[in-house]
Structure formats: structure tokens, C-alpha cells
Amino acid sequence: MVTHIGSPITLGSQGLTCGPQGFGAMSIGLTMGSNDLYGKPSVKQDDVNTLVARMVELGCNHIDTAQIYQSAVGLMVPCCYGCSYLQNSESLLKQAIQNVGRNKVVIATKVSGMKKNFGAKAHVKKTCYESCARMGVDCIDLYYMHR
């Protein structure tokens, strides 16, 4: 069994370290109806749980996701129409993170640039708290703006 995928790297000056390889979670959240971005059946919760558990088992601890990795319907229909029920990457990761243990993963997520108030302090803060709630965590290790 592989238990290490390379030497850890340090991000910034606060002591955060992660492995050199990460898991990009875009394809588990971006969906077009019942299919993913690539036309394959959408990933189910059990599949995400298995994938994250295996990732951690192999020594990968970095998960990269984004608030915007969601159903294409959610991207086209403004949030005021109640799109919060739609599948998205962050909400699918919640149970998987709980299963492996929060201390086993480094979570990176992004604030979307598709909102009219992109970059405004209040928007960034609100969106950060929403991401924390979707993933069931009290903090995000790396938070940045999506292009």
C-alpha cells in the first residue's frame, strides 16, 4: 500500500502544509442534469466517500473545490430562485470529510467571480461561511477567488 505521495510543501507563512498532489473536486459537482460535465452519470455520495477515503489512504490530503462547482442549472438560475438544493461539490464532500476526519485533509475552496459584488468584503465573508456550512467544517485552510 502506498502511504506517501511525495514530500509535503508549505503554503504561506502560517505553517499550513499539504502534499504535492491534490484532488480536484470540480467534476463531482459540475453536472448537467443526471450527467457530469463529461457526459457520464453524476457521481453519487457513496462514490465521493470512497474516493476521498482512498485518496487519504494513498497519502493525498489536499482537496480543491469551489462554491461554483455545482449543477449547471444552479449556475444559470439566480440563487434567489432557491437553487440551494442542487448537488454541488462542497456539499458532496461534507460526509466524506466527516468520514475520514477533518484533521486528515487540507481544504481549499474558492469564492465565485460570477456574482455582481465579487471581491466585496461582505460577499467574500458571507460566501466563506456558506462554504463552511456546506462542507460541515469550522474553517477553510486555503480560500481564494475563482477567476
CSV table of N, CA and C in Angstrom, one decimal:
chain,number,residue,atom,x,y,z
A,1,MET,N,0.8,-1.2,0.0
A,1,MET,CA,0.0,0.0,0.0
A,1,MET,C,0.9,1.2,0.0
A,2,VAL,N,0.6,2.2,-0.9
A,2,VAL,CA,1.3,3.5,-0.9
A,2,VAL,C,0.8,4.3,0.3
A,3,THR,N,1.7,4.9,1.0
A,3,THR,CA,1.3,5.7,2.1
A,3,THR,C,1.8,7.2,2.0
A,4,HIS,N,2.6,7.5,1.0
A,4,HIS,CA,3.1,8.8,0.8
A,4,HIS,C,3.3,9.2,-0.6
A,5,ILE,N,2.9,10.3,-1.0
A,5,ILE,CA,2.9,10.7,-2.4
A,5,ILE,C,3.9,11.8,-2.6
A,6,GLY,N,5.0,11.9,-1.9
A,6,GLY,CA,6.0,13.0,-2.0
A,6,GLY,C,6.1,13.8,-0.8
A,7,SER,N,7.1,14.6,-0.8
A,7,SER,CA,7.3,15.5,0.4
A,7,SER,C,6.3,16.6,0.5
A,8,PRO,N,5.8,16.8,1.8
A,8,PRO,CA,4.9,17.9,2.0
A,8,PRO,C,5.5,19.3,1.6
A,9,ILE,N,4.6,20.2,1.2
A,9,ILE,CA,5.0,21.5,0.9
A,9,ILE,C,4.3,22.5,1.8
A,10,THR,N,5.0,23.6,2.1
A,10,THR,CA,4.4,24.6,3.0
A,10,THR,C,3.8,25.7,2.2
A,11,LEU,N,2.5,26.0,2.5
A,11,LEU,CA,1.8,27.1,1.9
A,11,LEU,C,1.8,28.3,2.8
A,12,GLY,N,2.4,29.4,2.3
A,12,GLY,CA,2.3,30.7,3.1
A,12,GLY,C,3.3,30.6,4.2
A,13,SER,N,3.0,31.5,5.2
A,13,SER,CA,3.9,31.6,6.4
A,13,SER,C,3.3,31.2,7.7
A,14,GLN,N,2.1,30.6,7.6
A,14,GLN,CA,1.4,30.2,8.8
A,14,GLN,C,1.6,28.8,9.2
A,15,GLY,N,2.4,28.0,8.5
A,15,GLY,CA,2.7,26.6,8.8
A,15,GLY,C,1.7,25.6,8.2
A,16,LEU,N,0.9,26.0,7.3
A,16,LEU,CA,0.0,25.1,6.6
A,16,LEU,C,0.8,24.2,5.6
A,17,THR,N,0.7,22.9,5.7
A,17,THR,CA,1.4,22.0,4.8
A,17,THR,C,0.4,21.1,4.2
A,18,CYS,N,0.7,20.7,3.0
A,18,CYS,CA,-0.1,19.7,2.3
A,18,CYS,C,0.8,18.9,1.3
A,19,GLY,N,0.3,17.8,0.8
A,19,GLY,CA,1.1,17.0,-0.1
A,19,GLY,C,1.2,17.8,-1.4
A,20,PRO,N,2.1,17.3,-2.3
A,20,PRO,CA,2.4,18.0,-3.6
A,20,PRO,C,1.3,17.7,-4.6
A,21,GLN,N,0.4,16.7,-4.3
A,21,GLN,CA,-0.7,16.4,-5.2
A,21,GLN,C,-2.0,16.6,-4.5
A,22,GLY,N,-3.0,17.0,-5.2
A,22,GLY,CA,-4.3,17.2,-4.6
A,22,GLY,C,-5.4,16.6,-5.5
A,23,PHE,N,-6.5,16.6,-4.9
A,23,PHE,CA,-7.7,16.1,-5.5
A,23,PHE,C,-8.6,17.3,-6.0
A,24,GLY,N,-8.8,17.4,-7.3
A,24,GLY,CA,-9.6,18.5,-7.8
A,24,GLY,C,-11.0,18.0,-7.9
A,25,ALA,N,-11.9,18.6,-7.1
A,25,ALA,CA,-13.3,18.1,-7.0
A,25,ALA,C,-14.3,18.8,-7.9
A,26,MET,N,-13.8,19.4,-9.0
A,26,MET,CA,-14.7,20.1,-9.9
A,26,MET,C,-15.7,19.1,-10.6
A,27,SER,N,-15.2,17.9,-11.0
A,27,SER,CA,-16.1,17.0,-11.8
A,27,SER,C,-17.1,16.3,-10.9
A,28,ILE,N,-17.0,16.3,-9.6
A,28,ILE,CA,-18.0,15.7,-8.8
A,28,ILE,C,-19.2,16.6,-8.5
A,29,GLY,N,-19.0,17.9,-8.8
A,29,GLY,CA,-20.1,18.9,-8.6
A,29,GLY,C,-20.7,19.4,-9.8
A,30,LEU,N,-19.9,19.6,-10.9
A,30,LEU,CA,-20.5,20.2,-12.1
A,30,LEU,C,-21.3,19.2,-12.8
A,31,THR,N,-22.6,19.4,-12.9
A,31,THR,CA,-23.5,18.4,-13.5
A,31,THR,C,-24.4,19.1,-14.6
A,32,MET,N,-24.8,18.3,-15.5
A,32,MET,CA,-25.8,18.7,-16.5
A,32,MET,C,-26.9,17.7,-16.4
A,33,GLY,N,-27.9,18.0,-15.6
A,33,GLY,CA,-29.0,17.1,-15.3
A,33,GLY,C,-28.5,15.9,-14.5
A,34,SER,N,-28.6,14.7,-15.1
A,34,SER,CA,-28.2,13.5,-14.4
A,34,SER,C,-26.8,13.1,-14.8
A,35,ASN,N,-26.1,13.9,-15.6
A,35,ASN,CA,-24.8,13.6,-16.1
A,35,ASN,C,-23.8,14.6,-15.6
A,36,ASP,N,-22.5,14.2,-15.5
A,36,ASP,CA,-21.5,15.1,-15.1
A,36,ASP,C,-21.0,16.0,-16.3
A,37,LEU,N,-20.0,16.8,-16.1
A,37,LEU,CA,-19.6,17.7,-17.2
A,37,LEU,C,-19.1,16.9,-18.4
A,38,TYR,N,-18.7,15.7,-18.2
A,38,TYR,CA,-18.2,14.9,-19.4
A,38,TYR,C,-19.2,13.9,-20.0
A,39,GLY,N,-20.4,14.0,-19.6
A,39,GLY,CA,-21.5,13.2,-20.1
A,39,GLY,C,-21.7,11.9,-19.4
A,40,LYS,N,-20.9,11.6,-18.4
A,40,LYS,CA,-21.0,10.4,-17.6
A,40,LYS,C,-22.0,10.6,-16.5
A,41,PRO,N,-22.6,9.5,-16.0
A,41,PRO,CA,-23.6,9.6,-14.9
A,41,PRO,C,-23.0,10.4,-13.7
A,42,SER,N,-23.7,11.3,-13.1
A,42,SER,CA,-23.2,12.1,-12.0
A,42,SER,C,-22.8,11.2,-10.8
A,43,VAL,N,-21.8,11.7,-10.2
A,43,VAL,CA,-21.2,11.0,-9.0
A,43,VAL,C,-22.1,11.0,-7.9
A,44,LYS,N,-22.3,9.8,-7.2
A,44,LYS,CA,-23.2,9.7,-6.1
A,44,LYS,C,-22.4,9.8,-4.8
A,45,GLN,N,-23.1,10.1,-3.7
A,45,GLN,CA,-22.4,10.3,-2.4
A,45,GLN,C,-21.5,9.2,-2.0
A,46,ASP,N,-21.9,7.9,-2.1
A,46,ASP,CA,-21.1,6.8,-1.8
A,46,ASP,C,-19.8,6.8,-2.6
A,47,ASP,N,-19.9,7.2,-3.8
A,47,ASP,CA,-18.7,7.2,-4.7
A,47,ASP,C,-17.7,8.3,-4.2
A,48,VAL,N,-18.2,9.4,-3.8
A,48,VAL,CA,-17.4,10.5,-3.2
A,48,VAL,C,-16.7,10.0,-1.9
A,49,ASN,N,-17.5,9.4,-1.1
A,49,ASN,CA,-16.9,8.9,0.2
A,49,ASN,C,-15.8,7.9,-0.1
A,50,THR,N,-16.0,7.0,-1.0
A,50,THR,CA,-15.0,6.0,-1.3
A,50,THR,C,-13.7,6.7,-1.9
A,51,LEU,N,-14.0,7.6,-2.8
A,51,LEU,CA,-12.9,8.4,-3.5
A,51,LEU,C,-12.0,9.1,-2.5
A,52,VAL,N,-12.6,9.8,-1.6
A,52,VAL,CA,-11.9,10.6,-0.6
A,52,VAL,C,-11.2,9.7,0.4
A,53,ALA,N,-11.8,8.6,0.8
A,53,ALA,CA,-11.1,7.7,1.7
A,53,ALA,C,-9.9,7.1,1.1
A,54,ARG,N,-10.0,6.7,-0.2
A,54,ARG,CA,-8.9,6.1,-0.9
A,54,ARG,C,-7.8,7.2,-1.1
A,55,MET,N,-8.2,8.4,-1.4
A,55,MET,CA,-7.2,9.5,-1.6
A,55,MET,C,-6.4,9.6,-0.3
A,56,VAL,N,-7.0,9.7,0.8
A,56,VAL,CA,-6.3,9.8,2.1
A,56,VAL,C,-5.5,8.6,2.4
A,57,GLU,N,-6.0,7.4,2.1
A,57,GLU,CA,-5.2,6.2,2.3
A,57,GLU,C,-3.9,6.2,1.5
A,58,LEU,N,-4.0,6.8,0.3
A,58,LEU,CA,-2.8,6.8,-0.6
A,58,LEU,C,-1.8,8.0,-0.2
A,59,GLY,N,-2.2,8.8,0.7
A,59,GLY,CA,-1.3,9.8,1.2
A,59,GLY,C,-1.6,11.2,0.6
A,60,CYS,N,-2.7,11.3,-0.1
A,60,CYS,CA,-3.1,12.7,-0.6
A,60,CYS,C,-4.0,13.3,0.4
A,61,ASN,N,-3.7,14.6,0.7
A,61,ASN,CA,-4.6,15.2,1.8
A,61,ASN,C,-5.2,16.5,1.3
A,62,HIS,N,-4.9,17.0,0.1
A,62,HIS,CA,-5.3,18.3,-0.4
A,62,HIS,C,-6.6,18.1,-1.3
A,63,ILE,N,-7.7,18.7,-0.9
A,63,ILE,CA,-8.9,18.7,-1.6
A,63,ILE,C,-9.1,20.2,-2.1
A,64,ASP,N,-9.3,20.3,-3.5
A,64,ASP,CA,-9.6,21.6,-4.1
A,64,ASP,C,-11.0,21.6,-4.6
A,65,THR,N,-11.8,22.5,-4.2
A,65,THR,CA,-13.2,22.6,-4.6
A,65,THR,C,-13.5,24.1,-4.8
A,66,ALA,N,-14.8,24.3,-5.1
A,66,ALA,CA,-15.2,25.7,-5.2
A,66,ALA,C,-16.7,25.8,-5.1
A,67,GLN,N,-17.2,26.9,-4.6
A,67,GLN,CA,-18.6,27.2,-4.4
A,67,GLN,C,-19.3,27.0,-5.7
A,68,ILE,N,-18.7,27.3,-6.8
A,68,ILE,CA,-19.3,27.4,-8.1
A,68,ILE,C,-19.4,26.0,-8.8
A,69,TYR,N,-18.8,25.0,-8.2
A,69,TYR,CA,-18.8,23.6,-8.8
A,69,TYR,C,-20.1,23.0,-8.4
A,70,GLN,N,-21.1,23.2,-9.2
A,70,GLN,CA,-22.5,22.8,-9.0
A,70,GLN,C,-23.2,22.5,-10.3
A,71,SER,N,-24.5,22.1,-10.1
A,71,SER,CA,-25.3,21.9,-11.3
A,71,SER,C,-25.3,23.1,-12.2
A,72,ALA,N,-25.3,22.8,-13.5
A,72,ALA,CA,-25.4,23.9,-14.5
A,72,ALA,C,-26.7,24.7,-14.3
A,73,VAL,N,-27.7,24.0,-13.8
A,73,VAL,CA,-29.0,24.8,-13.6
A,73,VAL,C,-28.7,25.8,-12.5
A,74,GLY,N,-28.0,25.5,-11.5
A,74,GLY,CA,-27.7,26.4,-10.4
A,74,GLY,C,-26.8,27.6,-10.9
A,75,LEU,N,-26.0,27.4,-11.9
A,75,LEU,CA,-25.2,28.4,-12.5
A,75,LEU,C,-26.0,29.4,-13.3
A,76,MET,N,-27.1,28.9,-14.0
A,76,MET,CA,-27.9,29.7,-14.9
A,76,MET,C,-29.0,30.4,-14.2
A,77,VAL,N,-29.5,29.8,-13.1
A,77,VAL,CA,-30.7,30.3,-12.4
A,77,VAL,C,-30.2,31.1,-11.2
A,78,PRO,N,-30.5,32.3,-11.0
A,78,PRO,CA,-30.1,33.1,-9.9
A,78,PRO,C,-30.5,32.4,-8.5
A,79,CYS,N,-29.6,32.5,-7.5
A,79,CYS,CA,-29.8,31.9,-6.3
A,79,CYS,C,-31.2,32.3,-5.6
A,80,CYS,N,-31.7,33.4,-6.0
A,80,CYS,CA,-33.0,33.8,-5.4
A,80,CYS,C,-34.1,32.9,-5.7
A,81,TYR,N,-33.9,32.0,-6.7
A,81,TYR,CA,-34.9,31.1,-7.1
A,81,TYR,C,-34.8,29.8,-6.3
A,82,GLY,N,-33.9,29.7,-5.3
A,82,GLY,CA,-33.9,28.5,-4.5
A,82,GLY,C,-33.1,27.4,-5.0
A,83,CYS,N,-31.9,27.6,-5.5
A,83,CYS,CA,-31.1,26.5,-6.1
A,83,CYS,C,-30.2,25.8,-5.1
A,84,SER,N,-30.4,26.1,-3.8
A,84,SER,CA,-29.5,25.5,-2.8
A,84,SER,C,-29.7,24.0,-2.7
A,85,TYR,N,-30.8,23.5,-3.2
A,85,TYR,CA,-31.0,22.0,-3.1
A,85,TYR,C,-30.2,21.3,-4.1
A,86,LEU,N,-29.6,21.9,-5.1
A,86,LEU,CA,-28.9,21.3,-6.2
A,86,LEU,C,-27.6,20.7,-5.7
A,87,GLN,N,-27.2,19.6,-6.3
A,87,GLN,CA,-25.9,19.0,-5.9
A,87,GLN,C,-24.7,19.9,-6.2
A,88,ASN,N,-23.8,20.0,-5.3
A,88,ASN,CA,-22.6,20.7,-5.6
A,88,ASN,C,-21.4,20.0,-4.9
A,89,SER,N,-20.2,20.4,-5.4
A,89,SER,CA,-19.0,19.7,-4.9
A,89,SER,C,-18.8,19.8,-3.4
A,90,GLU,N,-19.0,21.0,-2.8
A,90,GLU,CA,-18.8,21.2,-1.4
A,90,GLU,C,-19.8,20.4,-0.6
A,91,SER,N,-21.0,20.3,-0.9
A,91,SER,CA,-22.0,19.5,-0.1
A,91,SER,C,-21.7,18.0,-0.2
A,92,LEU,N,-21.3,17.6,-1.4
A,92,LEU,CA,-20.9,16.2,-1.6
A,92,LEU,C,-19.7,15.8,-0.7
A,93,LEU,N,-18.8,16.7,-0.5
A,93,LEU,CA,-17.6,16.5,0.3
A,93,LEU,C,-17.8,16.4,1.8
A,94,LYS,N,-19.0,17.0,2.2
A,94,LYS,CA,-19.2,17.1,3.7
A,94,LYS,C,-19.1,15.7,4.4
A,95,GLN,N,-19.9,14.7,3.9
A,95,GLN,CA,-19.9,13.4,4.6
A,95,GLN,C,-18.5,12.7,4.4
A,96,ALA,N,-17.9,12.9,3.2
A,96,ALA,CA,-16.6,12.2,3.0
A,96,ALA,C,-15.6,12.8,4.0
A,97,ILE,N,-15.6,14.1,4.2
A,97,ILE,CA,-14.6,14.7,5.1
A,97,ILE,C,-14.9,14.2,6.5
A,98,GLN,N,-16.2,14.2,6.9
A,98,GLN,CA,-16.5,13.7,8.2
A,98,GLN,C,-16.1,12.2,8.4
A,99,ASN,N,-16.2,11.4,7.4
A,99,ASN,CA,-15.8,10.0,7.4
A,99,ASN,C,-14.3,9.8,7.7
A,100,VAL,N,-13.5,10.6,6.9
A,100,VAL,CA,-12.0,10.4,7.1
A,100,VAL,C,-11.5,11.2,8.2
A,101,GLY,N,-12.2,12.2,8.7
A,101,GLY,CA,-11.7,13.1,9.8
A,101,GLY,C,-11.1,14.4,9.2
A,102,ARG,N,-11.6,15.5,9.8
A,102,ARG,CA,-11.2,16.8,9.3
A,102,ARG,C,-9.7,17.0,9.4
A,103,ASN,N,-9.1,16.4,10.4
A,103,ASN,CA,-7.6,16.6,10.5
A,103,ASN,C,-6.8,15.9,9.5
A,104,LYS,N,-7.4,15.1,8.7
A,104,LYS,CA,-6.7,14.3,7.6
A,104,LYS,C,-6.6,15.0,6.3
A,105,VAL,N,-7.4,16.1,6.1
A,105,VAL,CA,-7.4,16.8,4.8
A,105,VAL,C,-7.1,18.3,5.0
A,106,VAL,N,-6.6,18.9,3.9
A,106,VAL,CA,-6.4,20.3,3.7
A,106,VAL,C,-7.4,20.7,2.7
A,107,ILE,N,-8.3,21.6,3.1
A,107,ILE,CA,-9.4,22.0,2.2
A,107,ILE,C,-9.1,23.4,1.6
A,108,ALA,N,-9.2,23.4,0.3
A,108,ALA,CA,-9.1,24.7,-0.5
A,108,ALA,C,-10.4,24.9,-1.2
A,109,THR,N,-10.9,26.0,-1.1
A,109,THR,CA,-12.1,26.3,-1.9
A,109,THR,C,-12.1,27.8,-2.4
A,110,LYS,N,-13.0,28.2,-3.2
A,110,LYS,CA,-12.9,29.5,-3.8
A,110,LYS,C,-14.2,30.2,-3.8
A,111,VAL,N,-14.2,31.5,-3.7
A,111,VAL,CA,-15.3,32.4,-3.9
A,111,VAL,C,-15.5,32.6,-5.4
A,112,SER,N,-16.7,32.6,-5.8
A,112,SER,CA,-17.0,32.7,-7.3
A,112,SER,C,-16.9,34.2,-7.7
A,113,GLY,N,-16.4,34.3,-9.0
A,113,GLY,CA,-16.4,35.6,-9.6
A,113,GLY,C,-17.6,35.9,-10.4
A,114,MET,N,-18.6,35.1,-10.3
A,114,MET,CA,-19.8,35.3,-11.2
A,114,MET,C,-20.9,36.2,-10.5
A,115,LYS,N,-20.6,36.6,-9.3
A,115,LYS,CA,-21.6,37.5,-8.6
A,115,LYS,C,-21.2,39.0,-8.9
A,116,LYS,N,-22.2,39.8,-8.9
A,116,LYS,CA,-22.0,41.2,-9.2
A,116,LYS,C,-21.2,41.9,-8.1
A,117,ASN,N,-21.2,41.4,-6.9
A,117,ASN,CA,-20.4,42.1,-5.9
A,117,ASN,C,-19.1,41.3,-5.6
A,118,PHE,N,-18.6,40.7,-6.6
A,118,PHE,CA,-17.3,39.9,-6.5
A,118,PHE,C,-16.2,40.7,-5.9
A,119,GLY,N,-15.6,40.2,-4.9
A,119,GLY,CA,-14.5,40.8,-4.2
A,119,GLY,C,-14.8,41.7,-3.1
A,120,ALA,N,-16.1,42.1,-2.9
A,120,ALA,CA,-16.5,42.9,-1.8
A,120,ALA,C,-16.4,42.1,-0.5
A,121,LYS,N,-15.9,42.8,0.5
A,121,LYS,CA,-15.6,42.1,1.8
A,121,LYS,C,-16.8,41.3,2.3
A,122,ALA,N,-17.9,42.0,2.3
A,122,ALA,CA,-19.1,41.3,2.9
A,122,ALA,C,-19.5,40.1,2.1
A,123,HIS,N,-19.4,40.1,0.7
A,123,HIS,CA,-19.7,39.0,-0.1
A,123,HIS,C,-18.7,37.8,0.1
A,124,VAL,N,-17.4,38.1,0.2
A,124,VAL,CA,-16.4,37.1,0.4
A,124,VAL,C,-16.6,36.4,1.8
A,125,LYS,N,-16.9,37.2,2.8
A,125,LYS,CA,-17.1,36.7,4.2
A,125,LYS,C,-18.4,35.8,4.2
A,126,LYS,N,-19.5,36.3,3.6
A,126,LYS,CA,-20.7,35.5,3.6
A,126,LYS,C,-20.5,34.2,2.8
A,127,THR,N,-19.9,34.3,1.7
A,127,THR,CA,-19.7,33.1,0.9
A,127,THR,C,-18.7,32.1,1.6
A,128,CYS,N,-17.8,32.6,2.3
A,128,CYS,CA,-16.9,31.7,3.1
A,128,CYS,C,-17.7,30.9,4.1
A,129,TYR,N,-18.5,31.6,4.9
A,129,TYR,CA,-19.3,30.9,5.9
A,129,TYR,C,-20.3,29.9,5.3
A,130,GLU,N,-20.8,30.3,4.1
A,130,GLU,CA,-21.7,29.3,3.4
A,130,GLU,C,-20.9,28.1,3.0
A,131,SER,N,-19.7,28.3,2.5
A,131,SER,CA,-18.9,27.1,2.1
A,131,SER,C,-18.6,26.2,3.3
A,132,CYS,N,-18.3,26.9,4.4
A,132,CYS,CA,-18.0,26.1,5.7
A,132,CYS,C,-19.2,25.3,6.0
A,133,ALA,N,-20.4,25.9,6.0
A,133,ALA,CA,-21.6,25.2,6.3
A,133,ALA,C,-21.9,24.0,5.4
A,134,ARG,N,-21.7,24.2,4.1
A,134,ARG,CA,-21.9,23.1,3.1
A,134,ARG,C,-21.0,21.9,3.3
A,135,MET,N,-19.7,22.2,3.7
A,135,MET,CA,-18.8,21.2,4.0
A,135,MET,C,-18.7,20.6,5.4
A,136,GLY,N,-19.5,21.3,6.3
A,136,GLY,CA,-19.6,20.9,7.7
A,136,GLY,C,-18.3,21.1,8.4
A,137,VAL,N,-17.5,22.1,8.1
A,137,VAL,CA,-16.3,22.4,8.8
A,137,VAL,C,-16.4,23.8,9.4
A,138,ASP,N,-15.5,24.0,10.4
A,138,ASP,CA,-15.5,25.4,11.0
A,138,ASP,C,-14.5,26.3,10.4
A,139,CYS,N,-13.6,25.8,9.6
A,139,CYS,CA,-12.6,26.7,8.9
A,139,CYS,C,-12.2,26.1,7.6
A,140,ILE,N,-11.8,26.9,6.7
A,140,ILE,CA,-11.2,26.5,5.4
A,140,ILE,C,-9.7,26.8,5.4
A,141,ASP,N,-8.9,25.9,5.0
A,141,ASP,CA,-7.5,26.0,5.1
A,141,ASP,C,-6.9,27.0,4.1
A,142,LEU,N,-7.4,27.0,2.9
A,142,LEU,CA,-7.0,27.9,1.8
A,142,LEU,C,-8.2,28.4,1.1
A,143,TYR,N,-8.4,29.7,1.1
A,143,TYR,CA,-9.6,30.3,0.5
A,143,TYR,C,-9.1,31.4,-0.5
A,144,TYR,N,-9.6,31.3,-1.7
A,144,TYR,CA,-9.1,32.3,-2.7
A,144,TYR,C,-10.2,32.5,-3.7
A,145,MET,N,-10.0,33.5,-4.6
A,145,MET,CA,-11.0,34.0,-5.5
A,145,MET,C,-10.9,33.2,-6.8
A,146,HIS,N,-12.0,32.7,-7.3
A,146,HIS,CA,-12.1,31.9,-8.6
A,146,HIS,C,-12.0,32.9,-9.7
A,147,ARG,N,-11.3,32.6,-10.7
A,147,ARG,CA,-11.2,33.5,-11.9
A,147,ARG,C,-12.4,33.5,-12.7
